[in-house]
């Protein structure tokens, strides 16, 4: 990413220009001659040197400025934006990390739209910045004072959450990250977009199949109506996003939905979770292919996160232990503590579900198909390949394209 913030203002001392272009020695020289310049701001936008350095990713200058005890990491410009907000906006991850280390407040709101640094990172699709801010919220006083879930679902001045912004801007990676962190998939906006819009309405308007896919997998309601009574399907049609409309059509097959949040599976190894996520998304892509082909549309080009081709040496290895349920796929998931193993697809059939019925007050926990004990913990299985026991190589198996999902 290029320069984040230009200094098209009168700069009689040359400080702001030097900061923008990372001329560290010039900045040091100017501040040595006149230390008061460290608090100088631009005339109109009231950008400080720290704002400009953070927005342009000038890490060395940011570090130098923060060493001065008189420099406030949460200094405000004309729109009450902090340096952290500008760094998140422009995707300057090292500056985001440095400012957070310097105790910059992630709960500051600007005066433009009432947005925080989390909103900025989501809106501009800077997933690395988003991840860093979310991580900071887990480990800082935010978690105890505000509550982590409340922070992830923080509203701006128009009642838009970061998930709303990411969905409207087609930021699928940010959408997934926010959902995985507890973002509410069916929250409604106030004045952002059309009143009463959910993230699914906004993704339908933007025409983002990737965002729609993520939202549906986390239980987004295709029948939720905005303030005008429109469901996401009608929004997609209005904006001529026909392929999105085909997936959102209430008459089309329901997608598989993650147990949200993983319902009965209280302990899920991260590697096992990645395998299950991949299997679920592949299963839903098969559904999408069927729907779009039937509607006369072609499936969009694979995104960078899509899996590659099948490794024939893996999929056809005669020595590989196969799932005892489908007798087709490699055992990749292990139920603990009973130790029984099955493939990711069969695990999904047991643990995932269609959209839950709100009238149902109690649900039955999924049970191991071999011993009928409740499934509470899942981990990556140990598989036997060519008579050598080893832990599953996640990278190797995640490069394999999974076949069409089989209903249990």
GROMACS .gro file of C-alpha atoms in nm:
model
  408
    1UNK     CA    1   0.000   0.000   0.000
    2UNK     CA    2   0.129   0.346  -0.084
    3UNK     CA    3   0.150   0.661   0.119
    4UNK     CA    4  -0.142   0.688   0.354
    5UNK     CA    5  -0.181   1.057   0.417
    6UNK     CA    6  -0.059   1.345   0.206
    7UNK     CA    7   0.046   1.680   0.352
    8UNK     CA    8  -0.100   1.922   0.103
    9UNK     CA    9  -0.082   2.206   0.355
   10UNK     CA   10   0.149   2.493   0.431
   11UNK     CA   11   0.450   2.339   0.606
   12UNK     CA   12   0.684   2.625   0.679
   13UNK     CA   13   0.908   2.418   0.905
   14UNK     CA   14   0.917   2.117   0.673
   15UNK     CA   15   0.830   1.887   0.964
   16UNK     CA   16   0.517   1.729   0.822
   17UNK     CA   17   0.672   1.662   0.482
   18UNK     CA   18   0.973   1.501   0.649
   19UNK     CA   19   0.743   1.285   0.862
   20UNK     CA   20   0.532   1.181   0.564
   21UNK     CA   21   0.831   1.060   0.363
   22UNK     CA   22   1.014   0.903   0.657
   23UNK     CA   23   1.313   1.138   0.674
   24UNK     CA   24   1.400   1.044   1.029
   25UNK     CA   25   1.721   1.246   1.060
   26UNK     CA   26   1.549   1.559   0.930
   27UNK     CA   27   1.269   1.514   1.184
   28UNK     CA   28   1.521   1.466   1.466
   29UNK     CA   29   1.711   1.778   1.358
   30UNK     CA   30   1.397   1.991   1.346
   31UNK     CA   31   1.278   1.875   1.687
   32UNK     CA   32   1.624   1.927   1.834
   33UNK     CA   33   1.617   2.289   1.718
   34UNK     CA   34   1.262   2.348   1.840
   35UNK     CA   35   1.109   2.085   2.068
   36UNK     CA   36   0.771   2.259   2.062
   37UNK     CA   37   0.722   2.143   1.702
   38UNK     CA   38   0.635   1.799   1.835
   39UNK     CA   39   0.292   1.940   1.930
   40UNK     CA   40   0.240   2.128   1.604
   41UNK     CA   41  -0.064   2.033   1.396
   42UNK     CA   42  -0.170   2.104   1.039
   43UNK     CA   43  -0.390   2.410   1.003
   44UNK     CA   44  -0.712   2.260   0.871
   45UNK     CA   45  -0.726   1.890   0.966
   46UNK     CA   46  -0.526   1.932   1.286
   47UNK     CA   47  -0.310   1.632   1.205
   48UNK     CA   48  -0.017   1.591   1.440
   49UNK     CA   49   0.318   1.450   1.337
   50UNK     CA   50   0.207   1.122   1.499
   51UNK     CA   51  -0.109   1.111   1.287
   52UNK     CA   52   0.092   1.161   0.969
   53UNK     CA   53   0.361   0.909   1.064
   54UNK     CA   54   0.105   0.643   1.160
   55UNK     CA   55  -0.105   0.690   0.844
   56UNK     CA   56   0.203   0.662   0.623
   57UNK     CA   57   0.354   0.364   0.803
   58UNK     CA   58   0.664   0.549   0.917
   59UNK     CA   59   0.740   0.310   1.200
   60UNK     CA   60   1.074   0.460   1.307
   61UNK     CA   61   0.923   0.806   1.339
   62UNK     CA   62   0.620   0.671   1.526
   63UNK     CA   63   0.855   0.499   1.772
   64UNK     CA   64   1.064   0.812   1.814
   65UNK     CA   65   0.761   1.032   1.879
   66UNK     CA   66   0.610   0.793   2.131
   67UNK     CA   67   0.930   0.799   2.336
   68UNK     CA   68   0.848   1.159   2.424
   69UNK     CA   69   0.637   1.144   2.739
   70UNK     CA   70   0.447   1.456   2.634
   71UNK     CA   71   0.313   1.291   2.317
   72UNK     CA   72  -0.035   1.149   2.364
   73UNK     CA   73  -0.087   0.827   2.161
   74UNK     CA   74  -0.456   0.918   2.150
   75UNK     CA   75  -0.416   1.274   2.025
   76UNK     CA   76  -0.710   1.390   1.813
   77UNK     CA   77  -0.731   1.558   1.476
   78UNK     CA   78  -1.015   1.781   1.355
   79UNK     CA   79  -1.248   1.482   1.322
   80UNK     CA   80  -1.144   1.334   1.657
   81UNK     CA   81  -0.957   1.056   1.480
   82UNK     CA   82  -0.661   0.904   1.662
   83UNK     CA   83  -0.332   0.794   1.503
   84UNK     CA   84  -0.447   0.435   1.562
   85UNK     CA   85  -0.760   0.493   1.353
   86UNK     CA   86  -0.555   0.631   1.063
   87UNK     CA   87  -0.305   0.347   1.083
   88UNK     CA   88  -0.592   0.094   1.076
   89UNK     CA   89  -0.757   0.281   0.788
   90UNK     CA   90  -0.442   0.273   0.574
   91UNK     CA   91  -0.338  -0.080   0.669
   92UNK     CA   92  -0.015   0.014   0.848
   93UNK     CA   93   0.007  -0.295   1.065
   94UNK     CA   94   0.344  -0.224   1.230
   95UNK     CA   95   0.219   0.117   1.339
   96UNK     CA   96  -0.105  -0.036   1.468
   97UNK     CA   97   0.097  -0.279   1.677
   98UNK     CA   98   0.329  -0.007   1.807
   99UNK     CA   99   0.045   0.224   1.904
  100UNK     CA  100  -0.139  -0.055   2.085
  101UNK     CA  101   0.183  -0.141   2.269
  102UNK     CA  102   0.197   0.227   2.368
  103UNK     CA  103  -0.149   0.189   2.528
  104UNK     CA  104  -0.347   0.362   2.254
  105UNK     CA  105  -0.717   0.337   2.338
  106UNK     CA  106  -0.901   0.106   2.098
  107UNK     CA  107  -1.235   0.236   2.228
  108UNK     CA  108  -1.202   0.592   2.098
  109UNK     CA  109  -1.481   0.714   1.865
  110UNK     CA  110  -1.436   0.970   1.588
  111UNK     CA  111  -1.679   1.257   1.523
  112UNK     CA  112  -1.734   1.180   1.152
  113UNK     CA  113  -1.938   0.861   1.184
  114UNK     CA  114  -1.881   0.760   1.545
  115UNK     CA  115  -1.640   0.486   1.440
  116UNK     CA  116  -1.355   0.312   1.619
  117UNK     CA  117  -1.030   0.169   1.488
  118UNK     CA  118  -1.211  -0.166   1.456
  119UNK     CA  119  -1.466  -0.010   1.220
  120UNK     CA  120  -1.186   0.141   1.011
  121UNK     CA  121  -0.995  -0.185   0.977
  122UNK     CA  122  -1.312  -0.372   0.876
  123UNK     CA  123  -1.435  -0.105   0.632
  124UNK     CA  124  -1.103  -0.087   0.446
  125UNK     CA  125  -1.044  -0.462   0.454
  126UNK     CA  126  -0.719  -0.454   0.648
  127UNK     CA  127  -0.754  -0.798   0.803
  128UNK     CA  128  -0.411  -0.800   0.968
  129UNK     CA  129  -0.494  -0.476   1.149
  130UNK     CA  130  -0.837  -0.614   1.238
  131UNK     CA  131  -0.682  -0.927   1.385
  132UNK     CA  132  -0.436  -0.724   1.592
  133UNK     CA  133  -0.709  -0.499   1.732
  134UNK     CA  134  -0.933  -0.796   1.813
  135UNK     CA  135  -0.641  -0.970   1.984
  136UNK     CA  136  -0.574  -0.657   2.188
  137UNK     CA  137  -0.937  -0.649   2.297
  138UNK     CA  138  -0.909  -1.005   2.427
  139UNK     CA  139  -0.612  -0.930   2.648
  140UNK     CA  140  -0.667  -0.570   2.757
  141UNK     CA  141  -0.897  -0.402   3.004
  142UNK     CA  142  -1.156  -0.379   2.728
  143UNK     CA  143  -1.247  -0.741   2.788
  144UNK     CA  144  -1.324  -0.675   3.154
  145UNK     CA  145  -1.467  -0.322   3.132
  146UNK     CA  146  -1.673  -0.335   2.813
  147UNK     CA  147  -1.678  -0.706   2.746
  148UNK     CA  148  -1.513  -0.861   2.442
  149UNK     CA  149  -1.839  -0.952   2.267
  150UNK     CA  150  -1.971  -0.600   2.310
  151UNK     CA  151  -1.653  -0.459   2.157
  152UNK     CA  152  -1.666  -0.687   1.851
  153UNK     CA  153  -2.027  -0.573   1.795
  154UNK     CA  154  -1.958  -0.207   1.865
  155UNK     CA  155  -2.195   0.032   1.683
  156UNK     CA  156  -2.104   0.348   1.494
  157UNK     CA  157  -2.319   0.661   1.472
  158UNK     CA  158  -2.557   0.490   1.227
  159UNK     CA  159  -2.576   0.169   1.427
  160UNK     CA  160  -2.347  -0.020   1.193
  161UNK     CA  161  -2.119  -0.284   1.341
  162UNK     CA  162  -1.780  -0.368   1.189
  163UNK     CA  163  -1.948  -0.674   1.035
  164UNK     CA  164  -2.199  -0.450   0.855
  165UNK     CA  165  -1.918  -0.240   0.711
  166UNK     CA  166  -1.708  -0.538   0.604
  167UNK     CA  167  -2.010  -0.700   0.436
  168UNK     CA  168  -2.104  -0.383   0.246
  169UNK     CA  169  -1.744  -0.334   0.129
  170UNK     CA  170  -1.702  -0.696   0.014
  171UNK     CA  171  -1.432  -0.776   0.271
  172UNK     CA  172  -1.485  -1.152   0.299
  173UNK     CA  173  -1.173  -1.222   0.505
  174UNK     CA  174  -1.272  -0.959   0.759
  175UNK     CA  175  -1.628  -1.096   0.763
  176UNK     CA  176  -1.497  -1.441   0.850
  177UNK     CA  177  -1.266  -1.304   1.119
  178UNK     CA  178  -1.543  -1.102   1.281
  179UNK     CA  179  -1.789  -1.392   1.276
  180UNK     CA  180  -1.527  -1.619   1.427
  181UNK     CA  181  -1.481  -1.361   1.704
  182UNK     CA  182  -1.849  -1.347   1.793
  183UNK     CA  183  -1.997  -1.081   1.562
  184UNK     CA  184  -2.377  -1.099   1.553
  185UNK     CA  185  -2.471  -1.227   1.210
  186UNK     CA  186  -2.828  -1.091   1.210
  187UNK     CA  187  -2.778  -0.751   1.377
  188UNK     CA  188  -2.977  -0.469   1.212
  189UNK     CA  189  -2.848  -0.123   1.122
  190UNK     CA  190  -3.006   0.213   1.195
  191UNK     CA  191  -2.921   0.466   0.927
  192UNK     CA  192  -2.638   0.280   0.752
  193UNK     CA  193  -2.743   0.138   0.416
  194UNK     CA  194  -3.118   0.095   0.429
  195UNK     CA  195  -3.261   0.105   0.783
  196UNK     CA  196  -3.297  -0.238   0.934
  197UNK     CA  197  -3.039  -0.399   0.705
  198UNK     CA  198  -2.849  -0.703   0.829
  199UNK     CA  199  -2.498  -0.789   0.707
  200UNK     CA  200  -2.665  -1.027   0.460
  201UNK     CA  201  -2.873  -0.742   0.312
  202UNK     CA  202  -2.556  -0.536   0.269
  203UNK     CA  203  -2.358  -0.821   0.112
  204UNK     CA  204  -2.651  -0.880  -0.126
  205UNK     CA  205  -2.646  -0.514  -0.221
  206UNK     CA  206  -2.269  -0.523  -0.277
  207UNK     CA  207  -2.293  -0.841  -0.485
  208UNK     CA  208  -2.035  -1.033  -0.281
  209UNK     CA  209  -2.086  -1.409  -0.305
  210UNK     CA  210  -1.784  -1.465  -0.079
  211UNK     CA  211  -1.939  -1.255   0.200
  212UNK     CA  212  -2.279  -1.415   0.148
  213UNK     CA  213  -2.118  -1.759   0.174
  214UNK     CA  214  -1.955  -1.674   0.507
  215UNK     CA  215  -2.269  -1.516   0.651
  216UNK     CA  216  -2.495  -1.805   0.553
  217UNK     CA  217  -2.252  -2.055   0.703
  218UNK     CA  218  -2.288  -1.872   1.035
  219UNK     CA  219  -2.666  -1.883   1.030
  220UNK     CA  220  -2.764  -1.555   0.861
  221UNK     CA  221  -3.141  -1.552   0.808
  222UNK     CA  222  -3.242  -1.531   0.441
  223UNK     CA  223  -3.595  -1.432   0.547
  224UNK     CA  224  -3.497  -1.139   0.770
  225UNK     CA  225  -3.672  -0.821   0.651
  226UNK     CA  226  -3.535  -0.468   0.661
  227UNK     CA  227  -3.744  -0.164   0.755
  228UNK     CA  228  -3.911  -0.166   0.412
  229UNK     CA  229  -3.998  -0.533   0.434
  230UNK     CA  230  -3.734  -0.655   0.187
  231UNK     CA  231  -3.547  -0.980   0.235
  232UNK     CA  232  -3.183  -1.004   0.110
  233UNK     CA  233  -3.302  -1.188  -0.203
  234UNK     CA  234  -3.504  -0.883  -0.312
  235UNK     CA  235  -3.213  -0.651  -0.236
  236UNK     CA  236  -2.985  -0.858  -0.460
  237UNK     CA  237  -3.243  -0.850  -0.741
  238UNK     CA  238  -3.288  -0.474  -0.710
  239UNK     CA  239  -2.914  -0.419  -0.753
  240UNK     CA  240  -2.897  -0.670  -1.041
  241UNK     CA  241  -2.678  -0.916  -0.853
  242UNK     CA  242  -2.848  -1.219  -1.006
  243UNK     CA  243  -2.606  -1.489  -0.894
  244UNK     CA  244  -2.628  -1.365  -0.535
  245UNK     CA  245  -3.006  -1.361  -0.564
  246UNK     CA  246  -3.003  -1.724  -0.676
  247UNK     CA  247  -2.822  -1.826  -0.356
  248UNK     CA  248  -3.049  -1.609  -0.141
  249UNK     CA  249  -3.372  -1.727  -0.299
  250UNK     CA  250  -3.580  -1.871  -0.012
  251UNK     CA  251  -3.689  -2.154  -0.239
  252UNK     CA  252  -3.329  -2.276  -0.289
  253UNK     CA  253  -3.168  -2.534  -0.063
  254UNK     CA  254  -3.060  -2.423   0.282
  255UNK     CA  255  -2.682  -2.413   0.339
  256UNK     CA  256  -2.507  -2.605   0.611
  257UNK     CA  257  -2.464  -2.388   0.918
  258UNK     CA  258  -2.196  -2.390   1.184
  259UNK     CA  259  -2.319  -2.475   1.532
  260UNK     CA  260  -2.308  -2.117   1.653
  261UNK     CA  261  -2.099  -2.082   1.855
  262UNK     CA  262  -2.010  -2.447   1.801
  263UNK     CA  263  -2.312  -2.533   2.019
  264UNK     CA  264  -2.215  -2.845   2.212
  265UNK     CA  265  -1.850  -2.874   2.112
  266UNK     CA  266  -1.693  -2.696   2.406
  267UNK     CA  267  -1.334  -2.779   2.315
  268UNK     CA  268  -1.226  -2.770   1.952
  269UNK     CA  269  -0.861  -2.793   1.856
  270UNK     CA  270  -0.775  -2.510   1.613
  271UNK     CA  271  -0.639  -2.750   1.350
  272UNK     CA  272  -0.954  -2.961   1.375
  273UNK     CA  273  -1.163  -2.646   1.346
  274UNK     CA  274  -0.978  -2.549   1.027
  275UNK     CA  275  -1.049  -2.891   0.876
  276UNK     CA  276  -1.418  -2.870   0.965
  277UNK     CA  277  -1.445  -2.514   0.832
  278UNK     CA  278  -1.292  -2.622   0.502
  279UNK     CA  279  -1.523  -2.921   0.474
  280UNK     CA  280  -1.829  -2.706   0.549
  281UNK     CA  281  -1.735  -2.443   0.293
  282UNK     CA  282  -1.668  -2.709   0.030
  283UNK     CA  283  -2.003  -2.869   0.102
  284UNK     CA  284  -2.178  -2.535   0.061
  285UNK     CA  285  -1.988  -2.466  -0.262
  286UNK     CA  286  -2.135  -2.786  -0.402
  287UNK     CA  287  -2.478  -2.653  -0.307
  288UNK     CA  288  -2.395  -2.320  -0.473
  289UNK     CA  289  -2.279  -2.495  -0.788
  290UNK     CA  290  -2.606  -2.685  -0.814
  291UNK     CA  291  -2.816  -2.372  -0.754
  292UNK     CA  292  -2.623  -2.148  -0.991
  293UNK     CA  293  -2.605  -2.408  -1.265
  294UNK     CA  294  -2.979  -2.459  -1.239
  295UNK     CA  295  -3.034  -2.084  -1.262
  296UNK     CA  296  -2.806  -2.052  -1.564
  297UNK     CA  297  -2.515  -1.882  -1.389
  298UNK     CA  298  -2.156  -1.997  -1.364
  299UNK     CA  299  -1.974  -2.025  -1.034
  300UNK     CA  300  -1.741  -1.728  -0.967
  301UNK     CA  301  -1.368  -1.772  -1.015
  302UNK     CA  302  -1.202  -1.932  -0.710
  303UNK     CA  303  -1.070  -1.687  -0.452
  304UNK     CA  304  -0.719  -1.700  -0.310
  305UNK     CA  305  -0.846  -1.894  -0.010
  306UNK     CA  306  -0.990  -2.174  -0.224
  307UNK     CA  307  -0.829  -2.514  -0.206
  308UNK     CA  308  -0.612  -2.657  -0.477
  309UNK     CA  309  -0.625  -2.986  -0.666
  310UNK     CA  310  -0.646  -3.334  -0.525
  311UNK     CA  311  -0.320  -3.502  -0.438
  312UNK     CA  312  -0.373  -3.847  -0.588
  313UNK     CA  313  -0.102  -3.996  -0.370
  314UNK     CA  314  -0.303  -3.897  -0.064
  315UNK     CA  315  -0.659  -3.960  -0.182
  316UNK     CA  316  -0.583  -4.299  -0.334
  317UNK     CA  317  -0.332  -4.429  -0.079
  318UNK     CA  318  -0.432  -4.786  -0.011
  319UNK     CA  319  -0.262  -4.783   0.329
  320UNK     CA  320  -0.459  -4.481   0.452
  321UNK     CA  321  -0.719  -4.547   0.721
  322UNK     CA  322  -1.063  -4.458   0.587
  323UNK     CA  323  -1.366  -4.329   0.773
  324UNK     CA  324  -1.575  -4.615   0.914
  325UNK     CA  325  -1.900  -4.429   0.833
  326UNK     CA  326  -1.866  -4.331   0.466
  327UNK     CA  327  -1.574  -4.564   0.377
  328UNK     CA  328  -1.459  -4.293   0.139
  329UNK     CA  329  -1.263  -4.018   0.313
  330UNK     CA  330  -0.953  -4.019   0.534
  331UNK     CA  331  -1.013  -4.005   0.909
  332UNK     CA  332  -0.906  -3.655   1.008
  333UNK     CA  333  -1.113  -3.586   1.323
  334UNK     CA  334  -1.094  -3.764   1.657
  335UNK     CA  335  -1.365  -3.759   1.924
  336UNK     CA  336  -1.223  -3.722   2.271
  337UNK     CA  337  -1.219  -3.891   2.516
  338UNK     CA  338  -1.348  -4.206   2.346
  339UNK     CA  339  -1.084  -4.183   2.070
  340UNK     CA  340  -1.308  -4.279   1.779
  341UNK     CA  341  -1.219  -4.125   1.444
  342UNK     CA  342  -1.406  -4.016   1.131
  343UNK     CA  343  -1.367  -3.783   0.837
  344UNK     CA  344  -1.446  -3.412   0.853
  345UNK     CA  345  -1.754  -3.452   0.631
  346UNK     CA  346  -1.916  -3.711   0.854
  347UNK     CA  347  -1.830  -3.502   1.160
  348UNK     CA  348  -2.014  -3.213   1.001
  349UNK     CA  349  -2.318  -3.430   0.939
  350UNK     CA  350  -2.327  -3.506   1.312
  351UNK     CA  351  -2.241  -3.166   1.456
  352UNK     CA  352  -2.368  -2.908   1.209
  353UNK     CA  353  -2.729  -2.830   1.148
  354UNK     CA  354  -2.969  -2.627   0.940
  355UNK     CA  355  -3.102  -2.299   1.074
  356UNK     CA  356  -3.227  -2.374   1.428
  357UNK     CA  357  -3.596  -2.361   1.504
  358UNK     CA  358  -3.649  -2.070   1.747
  359UNK     CA  359  -3.941  -2.258   1.905
  360UNK     CA  360  -3.710  -2.539   2.011
  361UNK     CA  361  -3.605  -2.487   2.370
  362UNK     CA  362  -3.369  -2.780   2.405
  363UNK     CA  363  -3.144  -2.949   2.154
  364UNK     CA  364  -2.979  -3.287   2.171
  365UNK     CA  365  -2.600  -3.290   2.181
  366UNK     CA  366  -2.436  -3.478   1.892
  367UNK     CA  367  -2.326  -3.829   1.981
  368UNK     CA  368  -2.034  -4.039   1.868
  369UNK     CA  369  -2.175  -4.283   1.608
  370UNK     CA  370  -1.956  -4.565   1.740
  371UNK     CA  371  -2.010  -4.555   2.118
  372UNK     CA  372  -2.298  -4.302   2.149
  373UNK     CA  373  -2.115  -4.084   2.404
  374UNK     CA  374  -2.177  -3.710   2.375
  375UNK     CA  375  -1.933  -3.521   2.153
  376UNK     CA  376  -1.782  -3.241   2.361
  377UNK     CA  377  -1.421  -3.233   2.243
  378UNK     CA  378  -1.274  -3.275   1.896
  379UNK     CA  379  -0.911  -3.281   1.782
  380UNK     CA  380  -0.711  -3.367   1.472
  381UNK     CA  381  -0.683  -3.743   1.441
  382UNK     CA  382  -0.367  -3.943   1.410
  383UNK     CA  383  -0.376  -4.117   1.076
  384UNK     CA  384  -0.182  -4.415   0.950
  385UNK     CA  385  -0.016  -4.363   0.614
  386UNK     CA  386   0.217  -4.629   0.470
  387UNK     CA  387   0.251  -4.798   0.813
  388UNK     CA  388   0.396  -4.485   0.975
  389UNK     CA  389   0.198  -4.322   1.257
  390UNK     CA  390   0.219  -3.945   1.252
  391UNK     CA  391   0.013  -3.642   1.331
  392UNK     CA  392  -0.195  -3.513   1.044
  393UNK     CA  393  -0.007  -3.259   0.833
  394UNK     CA  394  -0.275  -2.990   0.814
  395UNK     CA  395  -0.110  -2.802   0.529
  396UNK     CA  396  -0.095  -3.120   0.322
  397UNK     CA  397  -0.458  -3.212   0.377
  398UNK     CA  398  -0.587  -2.856   0.342
  399UNK     CA  399  -0.448  -2.859  -0.014
  400UNK     CA  400  -0.685  -3.140  -0.106
  401UNK     CA  401  -1.017  -3.057  -0.263
  402UNK     CA  402  -1.292  -3.222  -0.064
  403UNK     CA  403  -1.562  -3.414  -0.252
  404UNK     CA  404  -1.931  -3.343  -0.247
  405UNK     CA  405  -2.074  -3.353   0.104
  406UNK     CA  406  -2.284  -3.654   0.189
  407UNK     CA  407  -2.588  -3.613   0.409
  408UNK     CA  408  -2.585  -3.838   0.711
   0.00000   0.00000   0.00000
